[in-house]
Short mmCIF file of C-alpha atoms and ligand atoms in Angstrom, two decimals:
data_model
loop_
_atom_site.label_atom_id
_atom_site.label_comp_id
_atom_site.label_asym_id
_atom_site.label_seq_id
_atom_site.Cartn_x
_atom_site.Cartn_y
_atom_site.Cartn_z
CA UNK A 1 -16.21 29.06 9.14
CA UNK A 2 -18.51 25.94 10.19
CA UNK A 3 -17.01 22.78 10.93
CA UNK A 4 -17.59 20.18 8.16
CA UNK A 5 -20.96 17.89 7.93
CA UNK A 6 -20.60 15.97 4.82
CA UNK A 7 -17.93 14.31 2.74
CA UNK A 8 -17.41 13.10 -0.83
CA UNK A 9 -14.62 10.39 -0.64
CA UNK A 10 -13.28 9.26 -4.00
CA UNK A 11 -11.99 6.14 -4.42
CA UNK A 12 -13.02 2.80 -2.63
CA UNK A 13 -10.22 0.85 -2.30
CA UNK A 14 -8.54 0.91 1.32
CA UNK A 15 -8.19 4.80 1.97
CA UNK A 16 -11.84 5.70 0.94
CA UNK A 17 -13.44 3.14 2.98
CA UNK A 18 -11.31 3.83 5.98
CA UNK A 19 -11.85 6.90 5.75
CA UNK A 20 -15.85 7.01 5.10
CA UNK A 21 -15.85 4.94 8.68
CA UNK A 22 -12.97 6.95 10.43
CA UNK A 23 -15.87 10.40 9.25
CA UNK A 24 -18.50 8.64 10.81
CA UNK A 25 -17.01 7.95 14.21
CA UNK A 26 -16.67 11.79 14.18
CA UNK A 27 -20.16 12.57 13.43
CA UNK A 28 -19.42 13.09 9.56
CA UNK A 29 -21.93 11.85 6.73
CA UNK A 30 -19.46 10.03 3.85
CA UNK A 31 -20.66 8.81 0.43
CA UNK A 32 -17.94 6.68 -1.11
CA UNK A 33 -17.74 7.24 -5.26
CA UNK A 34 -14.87 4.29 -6.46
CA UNK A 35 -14.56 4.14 -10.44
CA UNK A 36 -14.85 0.55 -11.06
CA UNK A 37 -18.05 -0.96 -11.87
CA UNK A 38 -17.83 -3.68 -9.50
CA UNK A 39 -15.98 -4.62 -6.47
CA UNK A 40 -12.50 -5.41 -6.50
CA UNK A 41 -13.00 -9.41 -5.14
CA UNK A 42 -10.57 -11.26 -5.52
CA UNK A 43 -7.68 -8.74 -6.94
CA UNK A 44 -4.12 -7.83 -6.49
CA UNK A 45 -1.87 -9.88 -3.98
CA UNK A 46 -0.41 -9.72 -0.74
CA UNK A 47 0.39 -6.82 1.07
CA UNK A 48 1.59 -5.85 4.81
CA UNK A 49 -0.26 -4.57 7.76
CA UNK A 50 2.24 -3.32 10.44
CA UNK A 51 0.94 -3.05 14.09
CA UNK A 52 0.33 1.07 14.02
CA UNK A 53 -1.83 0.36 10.71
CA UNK A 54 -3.40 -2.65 12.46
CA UNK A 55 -3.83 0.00 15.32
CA UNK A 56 -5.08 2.09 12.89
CA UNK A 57 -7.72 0.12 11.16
CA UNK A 58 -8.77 -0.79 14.92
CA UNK A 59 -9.98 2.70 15.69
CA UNK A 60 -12.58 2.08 12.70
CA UNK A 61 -13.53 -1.23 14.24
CA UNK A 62 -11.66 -3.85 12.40
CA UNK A 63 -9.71 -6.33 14.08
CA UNK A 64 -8.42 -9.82 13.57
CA UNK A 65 -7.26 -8.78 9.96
CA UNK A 66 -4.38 -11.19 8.02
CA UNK A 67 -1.83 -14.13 8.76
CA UNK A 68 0.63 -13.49 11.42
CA UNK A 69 3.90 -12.86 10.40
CA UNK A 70 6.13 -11.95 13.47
CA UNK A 71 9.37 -12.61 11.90
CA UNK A 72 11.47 -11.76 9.13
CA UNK A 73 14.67 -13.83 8.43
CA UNK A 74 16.70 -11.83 5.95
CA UNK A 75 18.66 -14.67 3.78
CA UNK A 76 21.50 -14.00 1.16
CA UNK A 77 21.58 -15.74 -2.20
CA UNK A 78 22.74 -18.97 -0.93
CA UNK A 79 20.09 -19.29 1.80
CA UNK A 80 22.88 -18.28 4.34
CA UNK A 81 20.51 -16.50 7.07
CA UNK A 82 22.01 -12.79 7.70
CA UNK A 83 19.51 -12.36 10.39
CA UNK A 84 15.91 -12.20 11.76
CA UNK A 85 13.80 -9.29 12.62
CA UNK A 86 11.56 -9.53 15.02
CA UNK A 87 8.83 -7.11 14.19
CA UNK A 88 5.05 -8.61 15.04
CA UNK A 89 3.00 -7.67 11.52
CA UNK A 90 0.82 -9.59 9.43
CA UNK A 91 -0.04 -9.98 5.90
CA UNK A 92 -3.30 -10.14 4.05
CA UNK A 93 -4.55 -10.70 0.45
CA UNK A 94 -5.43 -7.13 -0.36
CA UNK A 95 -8.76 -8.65 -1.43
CA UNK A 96 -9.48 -9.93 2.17
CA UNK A 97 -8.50 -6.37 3.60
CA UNK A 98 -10.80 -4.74 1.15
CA UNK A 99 -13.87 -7.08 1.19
CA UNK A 100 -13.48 -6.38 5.58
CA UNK A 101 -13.53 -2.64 5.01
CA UNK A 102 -16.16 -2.80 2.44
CA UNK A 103 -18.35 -4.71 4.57
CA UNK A 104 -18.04 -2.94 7.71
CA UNK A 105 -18.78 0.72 5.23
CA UNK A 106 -22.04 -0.73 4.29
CA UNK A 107 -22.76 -2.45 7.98
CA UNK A 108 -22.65 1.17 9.33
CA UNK A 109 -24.53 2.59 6.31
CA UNK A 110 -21.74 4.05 4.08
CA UNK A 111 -23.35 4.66 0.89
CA UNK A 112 -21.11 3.44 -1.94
CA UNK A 113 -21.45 4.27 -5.93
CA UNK A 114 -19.62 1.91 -8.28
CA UNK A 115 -18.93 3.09 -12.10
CA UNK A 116 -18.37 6.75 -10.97
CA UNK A 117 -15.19 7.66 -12.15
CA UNK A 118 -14.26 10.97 -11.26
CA UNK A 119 -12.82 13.32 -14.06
CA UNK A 120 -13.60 16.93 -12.23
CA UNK A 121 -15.24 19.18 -9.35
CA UNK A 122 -17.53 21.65 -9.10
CA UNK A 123 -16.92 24.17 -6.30
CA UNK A 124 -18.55 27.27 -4.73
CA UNK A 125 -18.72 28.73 -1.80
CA UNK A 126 -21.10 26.76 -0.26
CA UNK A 127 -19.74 22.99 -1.15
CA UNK A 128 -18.31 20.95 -3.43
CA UNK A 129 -19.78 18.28 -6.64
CA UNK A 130 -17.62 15.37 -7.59
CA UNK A 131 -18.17 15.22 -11.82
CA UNK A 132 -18.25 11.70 -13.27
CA UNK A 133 -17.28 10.19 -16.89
CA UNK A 134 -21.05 10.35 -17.92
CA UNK A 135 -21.31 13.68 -17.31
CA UNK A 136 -23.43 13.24 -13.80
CA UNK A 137 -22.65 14.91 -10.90
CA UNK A 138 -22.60 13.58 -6.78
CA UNK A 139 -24.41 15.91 -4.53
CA UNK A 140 -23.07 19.10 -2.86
CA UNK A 141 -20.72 18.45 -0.12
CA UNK A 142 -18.03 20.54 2.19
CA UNK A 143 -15.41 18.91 1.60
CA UNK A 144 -14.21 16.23 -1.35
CA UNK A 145 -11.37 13.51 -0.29
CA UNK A 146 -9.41 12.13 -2.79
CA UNK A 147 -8.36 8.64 -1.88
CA UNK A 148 -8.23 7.70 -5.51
CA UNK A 149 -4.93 5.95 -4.72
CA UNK A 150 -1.37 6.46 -7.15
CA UNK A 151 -2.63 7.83 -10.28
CA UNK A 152 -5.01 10.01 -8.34
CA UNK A 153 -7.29 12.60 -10.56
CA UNK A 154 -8.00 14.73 -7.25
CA UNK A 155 -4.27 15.12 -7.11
CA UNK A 156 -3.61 16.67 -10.45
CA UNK A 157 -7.00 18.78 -9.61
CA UNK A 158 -5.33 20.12 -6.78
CA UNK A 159 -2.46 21.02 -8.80
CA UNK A 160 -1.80 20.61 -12.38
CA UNK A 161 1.71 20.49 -11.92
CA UNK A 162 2.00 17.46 -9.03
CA UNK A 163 4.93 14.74 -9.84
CA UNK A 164 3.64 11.52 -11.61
CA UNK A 165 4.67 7.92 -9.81
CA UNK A 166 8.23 7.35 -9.86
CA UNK A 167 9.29 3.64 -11.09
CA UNK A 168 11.93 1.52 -8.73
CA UNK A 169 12.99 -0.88 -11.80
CA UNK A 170 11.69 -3.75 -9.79
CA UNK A 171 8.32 -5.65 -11.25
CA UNK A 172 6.52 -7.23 -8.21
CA UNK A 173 5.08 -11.03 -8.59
CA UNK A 174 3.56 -13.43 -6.24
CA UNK A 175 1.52 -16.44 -5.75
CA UNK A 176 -0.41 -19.02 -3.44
CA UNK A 177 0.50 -22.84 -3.91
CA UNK A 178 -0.94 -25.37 -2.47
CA UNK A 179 1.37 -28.56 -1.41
CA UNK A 180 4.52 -26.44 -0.85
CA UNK A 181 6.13 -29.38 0.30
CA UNK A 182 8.23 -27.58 2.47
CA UNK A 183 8.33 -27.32 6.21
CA UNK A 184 6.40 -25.01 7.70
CA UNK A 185 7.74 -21.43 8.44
CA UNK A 186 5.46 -21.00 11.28
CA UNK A 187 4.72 -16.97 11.82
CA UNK A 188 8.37 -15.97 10.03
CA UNK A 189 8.81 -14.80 6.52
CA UNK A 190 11.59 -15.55 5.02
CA UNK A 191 13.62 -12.94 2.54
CA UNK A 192 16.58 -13.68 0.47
CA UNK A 193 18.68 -10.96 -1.78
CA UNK A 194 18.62 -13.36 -5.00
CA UNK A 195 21.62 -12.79 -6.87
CA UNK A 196 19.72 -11.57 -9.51
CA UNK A 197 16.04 -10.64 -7.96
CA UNK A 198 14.72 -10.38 -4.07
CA UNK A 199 12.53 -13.57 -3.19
CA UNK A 200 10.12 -14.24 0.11
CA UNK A 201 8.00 -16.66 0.78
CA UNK A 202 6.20 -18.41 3.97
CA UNK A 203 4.78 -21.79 4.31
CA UNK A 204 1.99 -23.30 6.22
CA UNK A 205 0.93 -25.74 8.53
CA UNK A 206 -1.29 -27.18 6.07
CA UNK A 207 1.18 -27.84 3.25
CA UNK A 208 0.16 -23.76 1.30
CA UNK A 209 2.89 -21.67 0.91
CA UNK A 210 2.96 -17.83 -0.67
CA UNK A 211 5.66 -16.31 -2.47
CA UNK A 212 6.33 -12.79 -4.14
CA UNK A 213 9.48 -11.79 -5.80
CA UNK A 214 10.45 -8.44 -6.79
CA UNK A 215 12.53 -8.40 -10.62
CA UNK A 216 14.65 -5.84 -11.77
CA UNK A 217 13.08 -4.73 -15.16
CA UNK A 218 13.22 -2.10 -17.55
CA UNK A 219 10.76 -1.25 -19.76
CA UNK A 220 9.60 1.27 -22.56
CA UNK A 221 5.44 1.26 -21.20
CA UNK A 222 3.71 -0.80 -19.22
CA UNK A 223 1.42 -1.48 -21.61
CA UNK A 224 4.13 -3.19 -23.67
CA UNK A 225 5.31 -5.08 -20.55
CA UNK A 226 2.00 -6.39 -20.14
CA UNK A 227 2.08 -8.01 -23.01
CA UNK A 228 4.01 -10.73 -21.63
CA UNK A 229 2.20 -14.01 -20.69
CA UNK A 230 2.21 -15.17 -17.36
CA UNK A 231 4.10 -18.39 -18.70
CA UNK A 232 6.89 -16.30 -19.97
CA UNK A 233 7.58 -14.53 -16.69
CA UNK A 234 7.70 -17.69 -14.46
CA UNK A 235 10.47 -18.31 -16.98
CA UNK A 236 12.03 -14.93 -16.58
CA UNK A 237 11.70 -15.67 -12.52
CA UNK A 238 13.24 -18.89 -12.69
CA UNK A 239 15.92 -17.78 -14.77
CA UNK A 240 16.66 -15.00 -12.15
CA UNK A 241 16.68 -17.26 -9.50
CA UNK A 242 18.68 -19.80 -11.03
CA UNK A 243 22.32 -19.15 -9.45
CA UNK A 244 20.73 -18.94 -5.97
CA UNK A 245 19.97 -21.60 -3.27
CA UNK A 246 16.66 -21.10 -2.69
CA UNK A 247 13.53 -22.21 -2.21
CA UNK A 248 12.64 -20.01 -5.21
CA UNK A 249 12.34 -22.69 -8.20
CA UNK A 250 10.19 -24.65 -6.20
CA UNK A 251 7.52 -22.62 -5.34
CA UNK A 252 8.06 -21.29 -9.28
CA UNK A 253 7.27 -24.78 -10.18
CA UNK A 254 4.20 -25.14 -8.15
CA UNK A 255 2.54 -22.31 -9.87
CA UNK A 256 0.14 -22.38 -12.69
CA UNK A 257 0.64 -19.49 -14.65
CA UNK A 258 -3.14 -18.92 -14.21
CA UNK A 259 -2.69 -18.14 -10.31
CA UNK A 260 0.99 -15.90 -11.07
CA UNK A 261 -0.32 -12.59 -9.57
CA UNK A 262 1.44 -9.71 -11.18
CA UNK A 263 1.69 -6.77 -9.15
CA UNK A 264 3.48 -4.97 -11.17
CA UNK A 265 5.83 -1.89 -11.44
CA UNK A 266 6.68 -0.90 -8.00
CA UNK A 267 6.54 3.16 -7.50
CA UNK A 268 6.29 5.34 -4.70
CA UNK A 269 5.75 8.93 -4.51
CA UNK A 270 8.52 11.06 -2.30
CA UNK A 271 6.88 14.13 -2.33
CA UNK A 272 3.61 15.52 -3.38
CA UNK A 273 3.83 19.02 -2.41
CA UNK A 274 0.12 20.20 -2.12
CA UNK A 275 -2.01 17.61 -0.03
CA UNK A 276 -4.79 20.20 -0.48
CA UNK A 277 -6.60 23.42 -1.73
CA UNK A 278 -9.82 24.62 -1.37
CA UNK A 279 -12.44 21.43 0.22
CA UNK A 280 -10.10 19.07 -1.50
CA UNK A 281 -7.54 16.97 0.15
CA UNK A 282 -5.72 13.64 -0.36
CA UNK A 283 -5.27 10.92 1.74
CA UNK A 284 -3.70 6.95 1.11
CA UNK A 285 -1.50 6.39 -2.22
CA UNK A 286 -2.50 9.85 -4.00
CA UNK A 287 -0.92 11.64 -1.24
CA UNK A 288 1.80 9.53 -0.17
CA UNK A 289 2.31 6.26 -2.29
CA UNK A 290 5.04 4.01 -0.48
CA UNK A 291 6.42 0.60 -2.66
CA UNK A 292 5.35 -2.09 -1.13
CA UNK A 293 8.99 -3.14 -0.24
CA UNK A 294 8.49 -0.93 2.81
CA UNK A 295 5.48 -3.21 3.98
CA UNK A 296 3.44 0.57 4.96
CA UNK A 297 1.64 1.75 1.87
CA UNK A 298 -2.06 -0.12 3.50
CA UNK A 299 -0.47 1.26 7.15
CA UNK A 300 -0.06 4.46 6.24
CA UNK A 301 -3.31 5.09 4.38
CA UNK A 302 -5.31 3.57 7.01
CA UNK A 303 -3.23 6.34 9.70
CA UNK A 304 -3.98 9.06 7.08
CA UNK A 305 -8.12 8.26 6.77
CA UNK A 306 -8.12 8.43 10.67
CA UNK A 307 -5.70 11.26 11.55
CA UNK A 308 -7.83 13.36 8.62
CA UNK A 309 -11.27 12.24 10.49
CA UNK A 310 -9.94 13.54 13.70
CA UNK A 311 -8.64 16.83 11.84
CA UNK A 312 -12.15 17.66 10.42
CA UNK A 313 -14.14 16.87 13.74
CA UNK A 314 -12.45 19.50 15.32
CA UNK A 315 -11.38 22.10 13.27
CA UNK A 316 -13.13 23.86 10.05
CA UNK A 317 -11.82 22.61 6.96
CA UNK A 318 -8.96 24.88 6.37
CA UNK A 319 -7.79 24.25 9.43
CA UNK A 320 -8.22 20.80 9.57
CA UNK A 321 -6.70 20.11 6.20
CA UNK A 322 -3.22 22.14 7.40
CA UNK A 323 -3.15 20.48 10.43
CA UNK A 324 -3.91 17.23 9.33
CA UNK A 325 -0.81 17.44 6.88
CA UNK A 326 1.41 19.06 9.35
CA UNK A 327 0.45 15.38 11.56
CA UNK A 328 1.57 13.16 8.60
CA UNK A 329 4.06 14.42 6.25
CA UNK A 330 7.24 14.17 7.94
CA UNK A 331 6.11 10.62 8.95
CA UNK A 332 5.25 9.12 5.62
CA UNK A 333 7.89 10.82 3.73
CA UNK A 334 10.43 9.04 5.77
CA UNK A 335 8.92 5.69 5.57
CA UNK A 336 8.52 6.30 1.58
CA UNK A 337 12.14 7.25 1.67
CA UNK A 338 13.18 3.80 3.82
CA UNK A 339 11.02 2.05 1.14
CA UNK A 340 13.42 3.34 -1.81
CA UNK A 341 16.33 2.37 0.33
CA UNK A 342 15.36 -0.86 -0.07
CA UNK A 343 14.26 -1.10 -3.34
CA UNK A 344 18.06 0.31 -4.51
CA UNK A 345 19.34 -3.38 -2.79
CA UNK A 346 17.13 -4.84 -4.61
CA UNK A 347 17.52 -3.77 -7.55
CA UNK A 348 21.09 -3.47 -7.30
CA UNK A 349 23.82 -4.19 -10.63
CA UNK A 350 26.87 -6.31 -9.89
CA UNK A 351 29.04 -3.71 -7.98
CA UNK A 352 26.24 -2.70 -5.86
CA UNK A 353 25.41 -6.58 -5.39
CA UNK A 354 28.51 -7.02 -3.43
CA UNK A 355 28.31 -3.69 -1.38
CA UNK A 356 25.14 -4.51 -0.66
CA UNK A 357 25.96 -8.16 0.90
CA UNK A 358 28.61 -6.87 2.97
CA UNK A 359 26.81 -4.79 4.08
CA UNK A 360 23.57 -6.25 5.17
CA UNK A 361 24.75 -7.32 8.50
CA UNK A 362 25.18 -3.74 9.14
CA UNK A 363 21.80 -3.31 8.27
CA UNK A 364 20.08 -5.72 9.63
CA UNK A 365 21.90 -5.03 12.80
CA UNK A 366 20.06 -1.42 12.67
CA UNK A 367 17.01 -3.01 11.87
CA UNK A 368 16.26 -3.96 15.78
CA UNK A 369 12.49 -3.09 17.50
CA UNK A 370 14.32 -0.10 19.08
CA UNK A 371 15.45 0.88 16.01
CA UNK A 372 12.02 0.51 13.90
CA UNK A 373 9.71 1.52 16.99
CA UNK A 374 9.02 5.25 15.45
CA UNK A 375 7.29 2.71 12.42
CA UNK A 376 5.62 0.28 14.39
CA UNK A 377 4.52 2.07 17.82
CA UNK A 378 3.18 4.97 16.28
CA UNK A 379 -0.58 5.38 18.04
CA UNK A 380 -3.20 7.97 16.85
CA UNK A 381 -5.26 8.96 20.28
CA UNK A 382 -8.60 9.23 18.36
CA UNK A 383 -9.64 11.38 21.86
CA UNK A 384 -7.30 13.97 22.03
CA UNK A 385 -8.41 17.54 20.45
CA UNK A 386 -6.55 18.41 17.30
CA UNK A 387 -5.02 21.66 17.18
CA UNK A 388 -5.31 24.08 14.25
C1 FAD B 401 -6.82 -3.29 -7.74
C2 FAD B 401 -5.67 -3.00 -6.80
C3 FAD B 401 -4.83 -4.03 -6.40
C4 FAD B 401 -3.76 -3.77 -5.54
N1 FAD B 401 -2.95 -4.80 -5.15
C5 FAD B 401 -1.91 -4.57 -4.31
C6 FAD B 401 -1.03 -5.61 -3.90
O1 FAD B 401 -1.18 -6.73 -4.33
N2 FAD B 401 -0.01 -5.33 -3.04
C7 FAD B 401 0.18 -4.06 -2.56
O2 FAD B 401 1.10 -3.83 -1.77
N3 FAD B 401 -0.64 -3.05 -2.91
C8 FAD B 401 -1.66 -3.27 -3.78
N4 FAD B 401 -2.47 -2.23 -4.18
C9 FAD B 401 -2.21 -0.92 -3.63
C10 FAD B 401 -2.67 -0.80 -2.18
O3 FAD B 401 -4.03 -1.12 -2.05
C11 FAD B 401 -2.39 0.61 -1.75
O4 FAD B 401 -1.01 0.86 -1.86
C12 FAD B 401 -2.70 0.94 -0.30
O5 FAD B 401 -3.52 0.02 0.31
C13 FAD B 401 -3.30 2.34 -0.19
O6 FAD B 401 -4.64 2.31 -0.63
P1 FAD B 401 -5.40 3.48 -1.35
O7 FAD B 401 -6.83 3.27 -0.99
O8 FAD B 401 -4.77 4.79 -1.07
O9 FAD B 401 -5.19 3.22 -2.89
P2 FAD B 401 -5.79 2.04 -3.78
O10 FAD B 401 -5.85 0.78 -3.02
O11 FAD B 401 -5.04 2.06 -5.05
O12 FAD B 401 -7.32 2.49 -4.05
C14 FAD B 401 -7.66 3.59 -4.88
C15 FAD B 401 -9.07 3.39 -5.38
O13 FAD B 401 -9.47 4.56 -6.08
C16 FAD B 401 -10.15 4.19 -7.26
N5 FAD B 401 -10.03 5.30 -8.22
C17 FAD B 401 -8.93 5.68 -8.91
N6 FAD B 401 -9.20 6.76 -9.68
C18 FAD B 401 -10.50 7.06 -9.46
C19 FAD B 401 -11.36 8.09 -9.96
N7 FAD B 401 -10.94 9.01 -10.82
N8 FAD B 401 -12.66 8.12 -9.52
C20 FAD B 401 -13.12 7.20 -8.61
N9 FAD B 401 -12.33 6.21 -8.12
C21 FAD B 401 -11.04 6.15 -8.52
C22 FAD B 401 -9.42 2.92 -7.69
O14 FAD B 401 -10.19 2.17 -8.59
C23 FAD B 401 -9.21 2.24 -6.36
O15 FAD B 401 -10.29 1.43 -5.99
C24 FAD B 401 -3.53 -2.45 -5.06
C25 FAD B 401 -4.38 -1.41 -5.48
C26 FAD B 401 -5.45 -1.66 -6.34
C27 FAD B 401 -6.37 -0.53 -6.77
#
């Protein structure tokens, strides 16, 4: 069995260009094939990068990524601080992360297709085709990644039978304003349990401020939920937050609906059990979807692309796929599970509401660096030979 040459990545959100430059570095010719016709400028909100995914994303040579935010003070519904984490992270606009990765896969000549939206493969013994929605096909490769994020295709072609997204019951909303008129939160982020939903927001120097806010929610589809306008949720929001004394109304007010950024449902997957079969294999969301309450989901996908590069520079696929899962699944299973931990608080009914505030000093008290380090210092050495 020969080691792998060339690679198909699917998807080119955050996985699929991590991992197109993570292949490179070890001597591995990527094409990147993402769905959508055009780049994704400009979309989705805020999310998290923790120091091992900012260690991560530095091993594909990006740095300097995102605002600081070194601090988290955990509030209760009355703005009563519980405590603050000290945990050195940052946050960036999931556009800003994207457009970096994007441009540093083309700088190193990453070829990437737009409109080619997988739907099926093509293998044989000597490689693998990706098949697209107008019938084309990509060329013959060894092996085919599929970081086509939480409604993955490659997933269900790896197995027909692998679990679908589970839902939280917490919608996720957030927003930039501009004159926050509050005073500045300098690198912290501060996090309340609302009474009725979980608010955070951080303000600026410069009078901006962000917000998101996580709402418990039931619905029949998504499709239906979508269907309300983003006037009548900054009314559901401030209705939520109405009981509490926070900063939340506020910020609400400052909002146009126009700039309300709607997340959405948040879902996670706990276990996906086949990363791989044949020359395909997952990596990011499709394998291991986190919600974004852990603050991971961009972490962990950027620690899968690399720890998968390593894996295929040194073993043949087979191999490399095994060992490559045998490297990440106890570690991202446990930080999806920590993630649903914390979604339960949040999403909490009005027994659980007052467990839940006597016991976040508990909590918070277990939240220390020490505590979180197996999160935070995890380091891939990109030198060391991988094992099969
Ligand atoms: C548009 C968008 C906005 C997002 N906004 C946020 C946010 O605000 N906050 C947050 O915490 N997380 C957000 N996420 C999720 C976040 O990016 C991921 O949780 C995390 O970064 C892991 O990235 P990923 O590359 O595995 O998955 P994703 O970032 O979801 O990327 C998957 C990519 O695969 C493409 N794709 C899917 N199916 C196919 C197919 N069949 N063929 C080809 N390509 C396919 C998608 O179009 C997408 O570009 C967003 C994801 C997307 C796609």
């Amino acid at each position: 069995m020969t080691h792998t040459r060339t690679a198909i990545v699917v998807g080119g959100g955050i996985a699929g260009p991590v991992a197109a430059l993570a292949l490179r570095r070890a001597g591995i010719e990527a094409t990147v094939h993402e769905a959508y016709t055009t780049t994704a400028d400009g979309v989705g909100g805020a999310l998290g990068i923790a120091p091992n995914g900012r260690a991560a994303l530095g091993l594909v040579g990006l740095d300097r990524i995102g605002t600081p935010m070194n601090a988290i003070v955990l509030q209760n519904h009355k703005g009563r601080t519980i405590t603050e984490i000290r945990q050195p992270a940052q946050f960036s606009w999931r556009a800003d992360l994207y457009r970096r990765l994007y441009d540093l896969a083309l700088q190193q000549g990453v070829e990437v297709h737009h409109g080619h939206e997988l739907v099926d493969v093509r293998e044989s013994g000597s490689g693998i085709r990706a098949v697209f929605a107008d019938g084309s096909t990509s060329e013959e490769a060894d092996v085919l990644i599929g970081a086509d994020g939480l409604r993955s295709t490659v997933r269900r072609l790896i197995d027909p039978q692998a679990p679908e997204p589970r839902y939280s019951g917490l919608l996720g909303f957030g927003a930039r304003v501009e004159g926050a008129g509050l005073p500045p939160t300098g690198d912290r982020m501060y996090m309340a349990f609302g009474r009725r939903a979980f608010f955070g927001y951080q303000t600026f120097e410069d009078g901006s401020g962000v917000w998101f806010a996580n709402l418990p929610y039931a619905y029949r589809t998504w499709q239906q939920a979508r269907q309300t306008s983003n006037e009548q949720w900054l009314h559901r929001l401030a209705e939520a937050f109405a009981e509490d004394t926070l900063p939340a109304l506020d910020l609400l007010r400052l909002t146009p609906p126009e700039d309300l950024i709607t997340t959405g449902p948040m879902e996670d997957l706990p276990h996906v059990p086949h990363w791989h079969r044949g020359r395909m294999v997952l990596v990011g969301d499709s394998a291991h979807a986190t919600s974004p309450s852990s603050g991971q989901g961009a972490s962990l996908a950027a620690e899968s692309a690399v720890e998968l590069a390593r894996a295929l520079r040194d073993l043949p696929h087979p191999q490399a796929f095994a060992a490559y899962e045998h490297a990440r699944r106890a570690r991202v299973e446990r930080v999806i599970a920590q993630g649903a931990r914390t979604n339960s608080g949040k999403a909490a009914g009005p027994v659980g509401r007052v467990v839940r505030d006597a016991l976040l000093p508990l909590f918070a008290r277990l939240a220390t660096p020490e505590k979180m380090a197996w999160q935070y210092d995890h380091r891939i050495s990109w030198d060391a030979p991988v094992a099969a």
